[in-house]
Amino acid sequence: MSVSILVGSQWGDEGKGKIVDLLSKDFNIVARYQGGANAGHTVEIEDKKYVLHLIPSGILRDDVTCVIGNGVVIDPAALLSEIDFLKQHNINVDGRLFISHNAHLIMPYHKLLDSISVSGKQKIGTTGRGIGPCYIDKYARKGIKIIDLLNKKVLERKIRE
């Protein structure tokens, strides 16, 4: 059994989403392992445009299973919006989209921290979507993970911290 991997070599804007879409016709699984809901990518199929930010572009093919791995930081509102967008375009995600329980969630305070860093004297040029601050929490091992939503006590403790 062989495995093919496509890895971006620098930033997120080298066209990975479009390349993955072209290659995904020959694969069963497409997984995203890092990043967040940044600029995203646009895939055109026939006369339709699909703009995706979190969900791998393999989702546009009926027979492909997509995985969002634990290295991805997830903005819940962006994820739900993207799922709704796909459903409106008759693309079924049920049983085809899997998300790691260990993926960290971008919370509203991450976006606030990001906006502060964007407006300070030393602007670092972020998108203001909270991705960097969420990664800081992830690496500090204090961020909120998807699995924490299933345990009220753990979630309360982490929010208080």
Coordinates of N, CA and C in Angstrom, one line a residue:
M1 N 0.9 -1.2 0.0 CA 0.0 0.0 0.0 C 0.9 1.2 0.0
S2 N 0.6 2.2 -0.9 CA 1.4 3.4 -1.0 C 0.7 4.5 -0.4
V3 N 1.4 5.6 0.0 CA 0.8 6.8 0.5 C 1.4 8.0 -0.2
S4 N 0.6 8.9 -0.5 CA 1.1 10.2 -1.1 C 0.8 11.3 -0.2
I5 N 1.8 12.2 -0.1 CA 1.6 13.3 0.8 C 1.9 14.6 0.1
L6 N 1.1 15.6 0.3 CA 1.4 17.0 -0.3 C 1.6 17.9 0.9
V7 N 2.7 18.5 1.0 CA 3.1 19.4 2.1 C 3.4 20.8 1.5
G8 N 2.8 21.8 2.1 CA 3.2 23.2 1.7 C 4.6 23.5 2.3
S9 N 5.4 24.1 1.5 CA 6.8 24.3 1.9 C 7.1 25.6 2.6
Q10 N 6.2 26.6 2.5 CA 6.5 27.9 3.2 C 5.3 28.3 4.0
W11 N 4.4 29.0 3.3 CA 3.2 29.6 4.0 C 2.0 28.8 3.5
G12 N 0.8 29.4 3.7 CA -0.4 28.7 3.3 C -0.9 29.1 2.0
D13 N -0.2 29.9 1.2 CA -0.7 30.5 0.0 C 0.0 30.0 -1.3
E14 N 0.5 28.7 -1.2 CA 1.2 28.2 -2.4 C 0.2 27.3 -3.3
G15 N -1.0 27.4 -3.1 CA -2.0 26.7 -4.0 C -2.3 25.3 -3.6
K16 N -2.0 24.9 -2.4 CA -2.2 23.5 -1.9 C -3.7 23.0 -2.2
G17 N -4.6 23.9 -1.8 CA -6.0 23.5 -1.9 C -6.4 23.1 -3.3
K18 N -6.0 23.9 -4.3 CA -6.3 23.6 -5.7 C -5.6 22.3 -6.2
I19 N -4.3 22.1 -5.7 CA -3.6 20.9 -6.1 C -4.2 19.7 -5.5
V20 N -4.6 19.8 -4.2 CA -5.2 18.7 -3.5 C -6.5 18.4 -4.2
D21 N -7.3 19.4 -4.6 CA -8.5 19.1 -5.4 C -8.2 18.3 -6.6
L22 N -7.2 18.6 -7.4 CA -6.9 17.9 -8.6 C -6.5 16.5 -8.3
L23 N -5.7 16.3 -7.2 CA -5.2 15.0 -6.9 C -6.2 14.1 -6.2
S24 N -7.1 14.7 -5.5 CA -8.0 13.9 -4.6 C -8.9 12.9 -5.4
K25 N -9.1 13.1 -6.6 CA -9.9 12.2 -7.4 C -9.3 10.7 -7.4
D26 N -8.0 10.6 -7.0 CA -7.4 9.3 -7.0 C -7.1 8.8 -5.6
F27 N -7.7 9.5 -4.6 CA -7.4 9.1 -3.2 C -8.7 8.9 -2.4
N28 N -8.6 8.1 -1.3 CA -9.7 7.9 -0.5 C -9.9 8.9 0.7
I29 N -8.7 9.4 1.1 CA -8.7 10.2 2.3 C -7.9 11.5 2.0
V30 N -8.4 12.6 2.4 CA -7.6 13.9 2.4 C -7.6 14.4 3.8
A31 N -6.4 14.7 4.4 CA -6.3 15.2 5.7 C -5.6 16.5 5.8
R32 N -6.1 17.3 6.6 CA -5.4 18.6 6.9 C -4.8 18.5 8.3
Y33 N -3.5 18.8 8.5 CA -2.8 18.6 9.7 C -2.4 19.8 10.5
Q34 N -2.5 21.0 9.9 CA -2.2 22.2 10.6 C -2.9 23.4 10.0
G35 N -2.7 24.6 10.7 CA -3.3 25.8 10.2 C -4.6 26.1 10.8
G36 N -5.2 27.2 10.3 CA -6.5 27.6 10.7 C -7.4 28.2 9.6
A37 N -8.4 28.9 9.9 CA -9.3 29.4 8.9 C -8.8 30.8 8.4
N38 N -7.7 30.7 7.8 CA -7.0 31.9 7.2 C -7.7 32.2 5.9
A39 N -6.9 32.7 4.9 CA -7.4 33.1 3.7 C -8.2 32.0 2.9
G40 N -7.7 30.8 3.1 CA -8.4 29.7 2.5 C -8.0 29.5 1.0
H41 N -8.8 28.8 0.3 CA -8.6 28.6 -1.1 C -9.9 28.5 -1.9
T42 N -9.8 28.8 -3.2 CA -11.0 28.7 -4.0 C -10.8 27.6 -5.0
V43 N -11.8 26.7 -5.1 CA -11.8 25.6 -6.1 C -13.0 25.9 -7.0
E44 N -12.7 25.8 -8.3 CA -13.8 25.9 -9.3 C -14.0 24.6 -10.0
I45 N -15.3 24.1 -9.9 CA -15.7 22.9 -10.6 C -16.9 23.3 -11.5
E46 N -16.6 23.1 -12.8 CA -17.5 23.5 -13.8 C -17.8 25.0 -13.6
D47 N -19.0 25.4 -13.4 CA -19.3 26.8 -13.3 C -19.5 27.3 -11.8
K48 N -19.1 26.4 -10.9 CA -19.3 26.7 -9.4 C -18.0 27.0 -8.7
K49 N -18.0 28.0 -7.8 CA -16.9 28.3 -7.0 C -17.1 27.9 -5.6
Y50 N -16.1 27.3 -5.0 CA -16.2 26.8 -3.6 C -15.0 27.4 -2.9
V51 N -15.3 28.2 -1.9 CA -14.2 28.8 -1.1 C -14.2 28.1 0.3
L52 N -13.1 27.5 0.5 CA -12.9 26.7 1.7 C -11.8 27.2 2.6
H53 N -12.0 27.2 3.9 CA -11.0 27.8 4.8 C -10.4 26.7 5.8
L54 N -11.3 25.8 6.2 CA -10.9 24.8 7.2 C -11.0 23.3 6.6
I55 N -12.1 23.1 5.9 CA -12.3 21.7 5.5 C -11.5 21.4 4.2
P56 N -10.8 20.3 4.2 CA -10.0 20.0 3.0 C -10.8 19.9 1.7
S57 N -10.2 20.4 0.6 CA -11.0 20.4 -0.6 C -11.4 19.1 -1.2
G58 N -10.8 18.0 -0.6 CA -11.3 16.7 -1.0 C -12.8 16.4 -0.8
I59 N -13.4 17.3 0.1 CA -14.8 17.1 0.4 C -15.7 17.3 -0.8
L60 N -15.1 18.0 -1.8 CA -15.9 18.3 -3.0 C -16.1 17.0 -3.9
R61 N -15.4 16.0 -3.5 CA -15.6 14.7 -4.3 C -16.3 13.7 -3.4
D62 N -17.4 13.1 -4.0 CA -18.3 12.3 -3.2 C -17.7 11.1 -2.5
D63 N -16.7 10.6 -3.0 CA -16.1 9.3 -2.5 C -14.8 9.6 -1.6
V64 N -14.6 10.8 -1.2 CA -13.4 11.1 -0.4 C -13.8 11.4 1.0
T65 N -13.1 10.8 1.9 CA -13.2 11.1 3.4 C -12.2 12.2 3.7
C66 N -12.7 13.2 4.5 CA -11.8 14.3 4.9 C -11.6 14.3 6.4
V67 N -10.4 14.6 6.8 CA -10.0 14.6 8.2 C -9.4 16.0 8.5
I68 N -9.8 16.6 9.6 CA -9.2 17.8 10.2 C -8.4 17.3 11.4
G69 N -7.1 17.3 11.4 CA -6.3 16.8 12.4 C -6.1 17.7 13.6
N70 N -5.4 17.1 14.6 CA -5.2 17.8 15.9 C -4.3 19.0 15.8
G71 N -3.6 19.1 14.7 CA -2.7 20.3 14.5 C -3.4 21.5 14.0
V72 N -4.7 21.4 13.6 CA -5.5 22.5 13.1 C -6.1 23.2 14.3
V73 N -6.1 24.5 14.2 CA -6.9 25.3 15.3 C -8.2 25.7 14.6
I74 N -9.3 25.4 15.3 CA -10.6 25.5 14.7 C -11.4 26.6 15.3
D75 N -11.9 27.5 14.4 CA -12.8 28.5 14.8 C -14.2 27.9 14.6
P76 N -14.9 27.6 15.7 CA -16.2 26.9 15.6 C -17.2 27.6 14.7
A77 N -17.3 28.9 14.7 CA -18.2 29.6 13.9 C -17.8 29.5 12.4
A78 N -16.6 29.5 12.1 CA -16.1 29.4 10.7 C -16.4 28.0 10.2
L79 N -16.1 27.0 11.1 CA -16.4 25.6 10.7 C -17.9 25.4 10.4
L80 N -18.7 25.8 11.3 CA -20.2 25.6 11.1 C -20.7 26.3 9.8
S81 N -20.1 27.5 9.6 CA -20.5 28.3 8.4 C -20.1 27.6 7.1
E82 N -18.9 27.0 7.2 CA -18.4 26.3 6.0 C -19.2 25.0 5.8
I83 N -19.6 24.3 6.8 CA -20.4 23.1 6.7 C -21.8 23.5 6.1
D84 N -22.3 24.6 6.6 CA -23.6 25.1 6.0 C -23.5 25.4 4.5
F85 N -22.4 26.1 4.2 CA -22.1 26.5 2.8 C -22.1 25.2 1.9
L86 N -21.4 24.2 2.4 CA -21.3 22.9 1.6 C -22.7 22.3 1.5
K87 N -23.4 22.2 2.5 CA -24.7 21.6 2.5 C -25.7 22.4 1.6
Q88 N -25.6 23.7 1.5 CA -26.4 24.5 0.6 C -26.1 24.2 -0.8
H89 N -24.8 23.7 -1.1 CA -24.4 23.3 -2.4 C -24.5 21.8 -2.6
N90 N -25.3 21.1 -1.8 CA -25.6 19.7 -1.9 C -24.4 18.8 -1.8
I91 N -23.4 19.3 -1.0 CA -22.3 18.5 -0.7 C -22.4 17.9 0.7
N92 N -22.5 16.6 0.8 CA -22.8 15.9 2.0 C -21.5 15.8 2.8
V93 N -21.5 16.2 4.1 CA -20.3 16.0 4.9 C -20.5 14.9 6.0
D94 N -21.8 14.5 6.1 CA -22.1 13.5 7.1 C -21.4 12.2 6.8
G95 N -20.6 11.7 7.8 CA -19.9 10.4 7.6 C -18.7 10.5 6.7
R96 N -18.4 11.8 6.3 CA -17.2 12.0 5.4 C -16.2 13.0 6.0
L97 N -16.6 13.7 7.0 CA -15.8 14.7 7.6 C -15.5 14.3 9.1
F98 N -14.3 14.1 9.4 CA -13.9 13.7 10.8 C -12.9 14.7 11.3
I99 N -13.1 15.1 12.6 CA -12.3 16.1 13.3 C -11.7 15.5 14.5
S100 N -10.4 15.7 14.6 CA -9.7 15.2 15.8 C -10.3 15.8 17.1
H101 N -10.5 15.0 18.1 CA -11.0 15.5 19.4 C -9.9 16.3 20.1
N102 N -8.7 16.2 19.6 CA -7.6 17.0 20.2 C -7.3 18.3 19.5
A103 N -8.1 18.6 18.5 CA -7.9 19.9 17.8 C -8.3 21.0 18.8
H104 N -7.5 22.1 18.8 CA -7.8 23.2 19.7 C -8.8 24.2 19.0
L105 N -9.6 24.8 19.9 CA -10.6 25.8 19.4 C -10.2 27.2 19.6
I106 N -10.4 28.0 18.5 CA -10.2 29.4 18.6 C -11.4 30.0 19.3
M107 N -11.1 30.7 20.4 CA -12.1 31.3 21.2 C -12.2 32.8 20.9
P108 N -13.2 33.5 21.3 CA -13.3 34.9 21.1 C -12.2 35.7 21.7
Y109 N -11.6 35.3 22.8 CA -10.5 36.0 23.4 C -9.2 35.9 22.5
H110 N -9.1 34.8 21.8 CA -8.0 34.7 20.9 C -8.0 35.7 19.8
K111 N -9.2 36.0 19.3 CA -9.4 37.0 18.3 C -9.1 38.4 18.8
L112 N -9.5 38.6 20.1 CA -9.2 39.9 20.7 C -7.7 40.1 20.9
L113 N -7.0 39.1 21.4 CA -5.6 39.2 21.5 C -4.9 39.4 20.2
D114 N -5.4 38.8 19.2 CA -4.8 38.9 17.8 C -5.1 40.4 17.3
S115 N -6.2 40.9 17.6 CA -6.5 42.3 17.1 C -5.6 43.3 17.9
I116 N -5.3 43.0 19.1 CA -4.4 43.9 19.9 C -3.0 43.9 19.2
S117 N -2.5 42.7 18.8 CA -1.2 42.6 18.2 C -1.2 43.2 16.9
V118 N -2.3 43.3 16.2 CA -2.3 43.9 14.9 C -2.3 45.4 15.0
S119 N -2.9 46.0 16.1 CA -3.0 47.4 16.2 C -1.9 48.1 17.0
G120 N -1.0 47.3 17.5 CA 0.1 47.8 18.4 C 1.2 48.5 17.5
K121 N 2.2 49.0 18.2 CA 3.3 49.7 17.5 C 4.1 48.8 16.6
Q122 N 4.2 47.5 17.0 CA 5.0 46.6 16.2 C 4.0 45.6 15.5
K123 N 3.3 46.1 14.5 CA 2.4 45.2 13.8 C 3.0 44.0 13.1
I124 N 2.4 42.9 13.3 CA 3.0 41.6 12.8 C 2.3 41.1 11.6
G125 N 1.3 41.7 11.2 CA 0.6 41.4 9.9 C -0.3 40.1 10.0
T126 N -1.0 39.9 11.1 CA -1.8 38.7 11.1 C -3.2 39.0 10.5
T127 N -4.0 38.0 10.3 CA -5.3 38.2 9.7 C -6.3 38.6 10.8
G128 N -5.9 38.6 12.1 CA -6.8 38.9 13.2 C -7.9 37.9 13.5
R129 N -7.6 36.7 13.0 CA -8.6 35.6 13.2 C -8.3 34.7 14.5
G130 N -7.3 35.1 15.2 CA -7.0 34.4 16.5 C -6.2 33.1 16.4
I131 N -5.7 32.9 15.2 CA -4.9 31.7 15.0 C -3.6 31.6 15.8
G132 N -2.8 32.7 15.7 CA -1.6 32.7 16.5 C -1.8 32.6 18.0
P133 N -2.7 33.4 18.6 CA -2.9 33.2 20.0 C -3.4 31.8 20.4
C134 N -4.2 31.2 19.5 CA -4.7 29.9 19.8 C -3.5 28.9 19.8
Y135 N -2.6 29.0 18.9 CA -1.4 28.2 18.9 C -0.5 28.4 20.1
I136 N -0.5 29.6 20.6 CA 0.3 29.9 21.8 C -0.3 29.0 23.0
D137 N -1.7 29.0 23.1 CA -2.3 28.2 24.1 C -2.1 26.7 23.9
K138 N -2.1 26.3 22.6 CA -1.9 24.9 22.3 C -0.6 24.5 22.8
Y139 N 0.4 25.2 22.5 CA 1.8 24.9 22.8 C 2.1 25.0 24.3
A140 N 1.3 25.9 25.0 CA 1.4 26.0 26.4 C 0.6 24.9 27.1
R141 N -0.1 24.1 26.4 CA -0.9 23.0 26.9 C -2.1 23.5 27.8
K142 N -2.6 24.7 27.4 CA -3.7 25.2 28.2 C -4.9 25.6 27.4
G143 N -4.9 25.3 26.1 CA -6.0 25.6 25.2 C -7.2 24.7 25.4
I144 N -8.3 25.1 24.8 CA -9.5 24.4 24.9 C -9.6 23.5 23.6
K145 N -9.8 22.2 23.8 CA -9.8 21.2 22.7 C -11.3 20.9 22.5
I146 N -11.6 20.3 21.3 CA -12.9 19.8 21.0 C -13.4 18.9 22.1
I147 N -12.6 18.0 22.5 CA -13.0 17.0 23.5 C -13.5 17.6 24.8
D148 N -12.9 18.8 25.1 CA -13.3 19.5 26.4 C -14.7 19.9 26.3
L149 N -15.3 20.0 25.2 CA -16.7 20.4 25.1 C -17.6 19.3 25.6
L150 N -17.1 18.1 25.7 CA -17.9 16.9 26.2 C -17.8 16.8 27.7
N151 N -16.9 17.5 28.4 CA -16.8 17.4 29.8 C -16.9 18.8 30.4
K152 N -18.1 19.1 31.0 CA -18.4 20.4 31.5 C -17.4 20.9 32.6
K153 N -17.0 20.0 33.4 CA -16.0 20.4 34.5 C -14.7 20.8 33.9
V154 N -14.2 20.0 33.0 CA -12.9 20.4 32.4 C -13.0 21.7 31.6
L155 N -14.1 21.9 30.9 CA -14.3 23.1 30.1 C -14.4 24.3 31.0
E156 N -15.1 24.2 32.1 CA -15.2 25.3 33.1 C -13.9 25.6 33.7
R157 N -13.1 24.6 34.0 CA -11.8 24.9 34.6 C -10.9 25.6 33.6
K158 N -10.9 25.1 32.4 CA -10.0 25.7 31.4 C -10.4 27.2 31.0
I159 N -11.7 27.4 31.0 CA -12.2 28.8 30.8 C -11.8 29.7 31.9
R160 N -11.9 29.2 33.1 CA -11.5 30.0 34.3 C -10.0 30.3 34.3
E161 N -9.2 29.3 33.9 CA -7.7 29.5 33.8 C -7.4 30.5 32.8

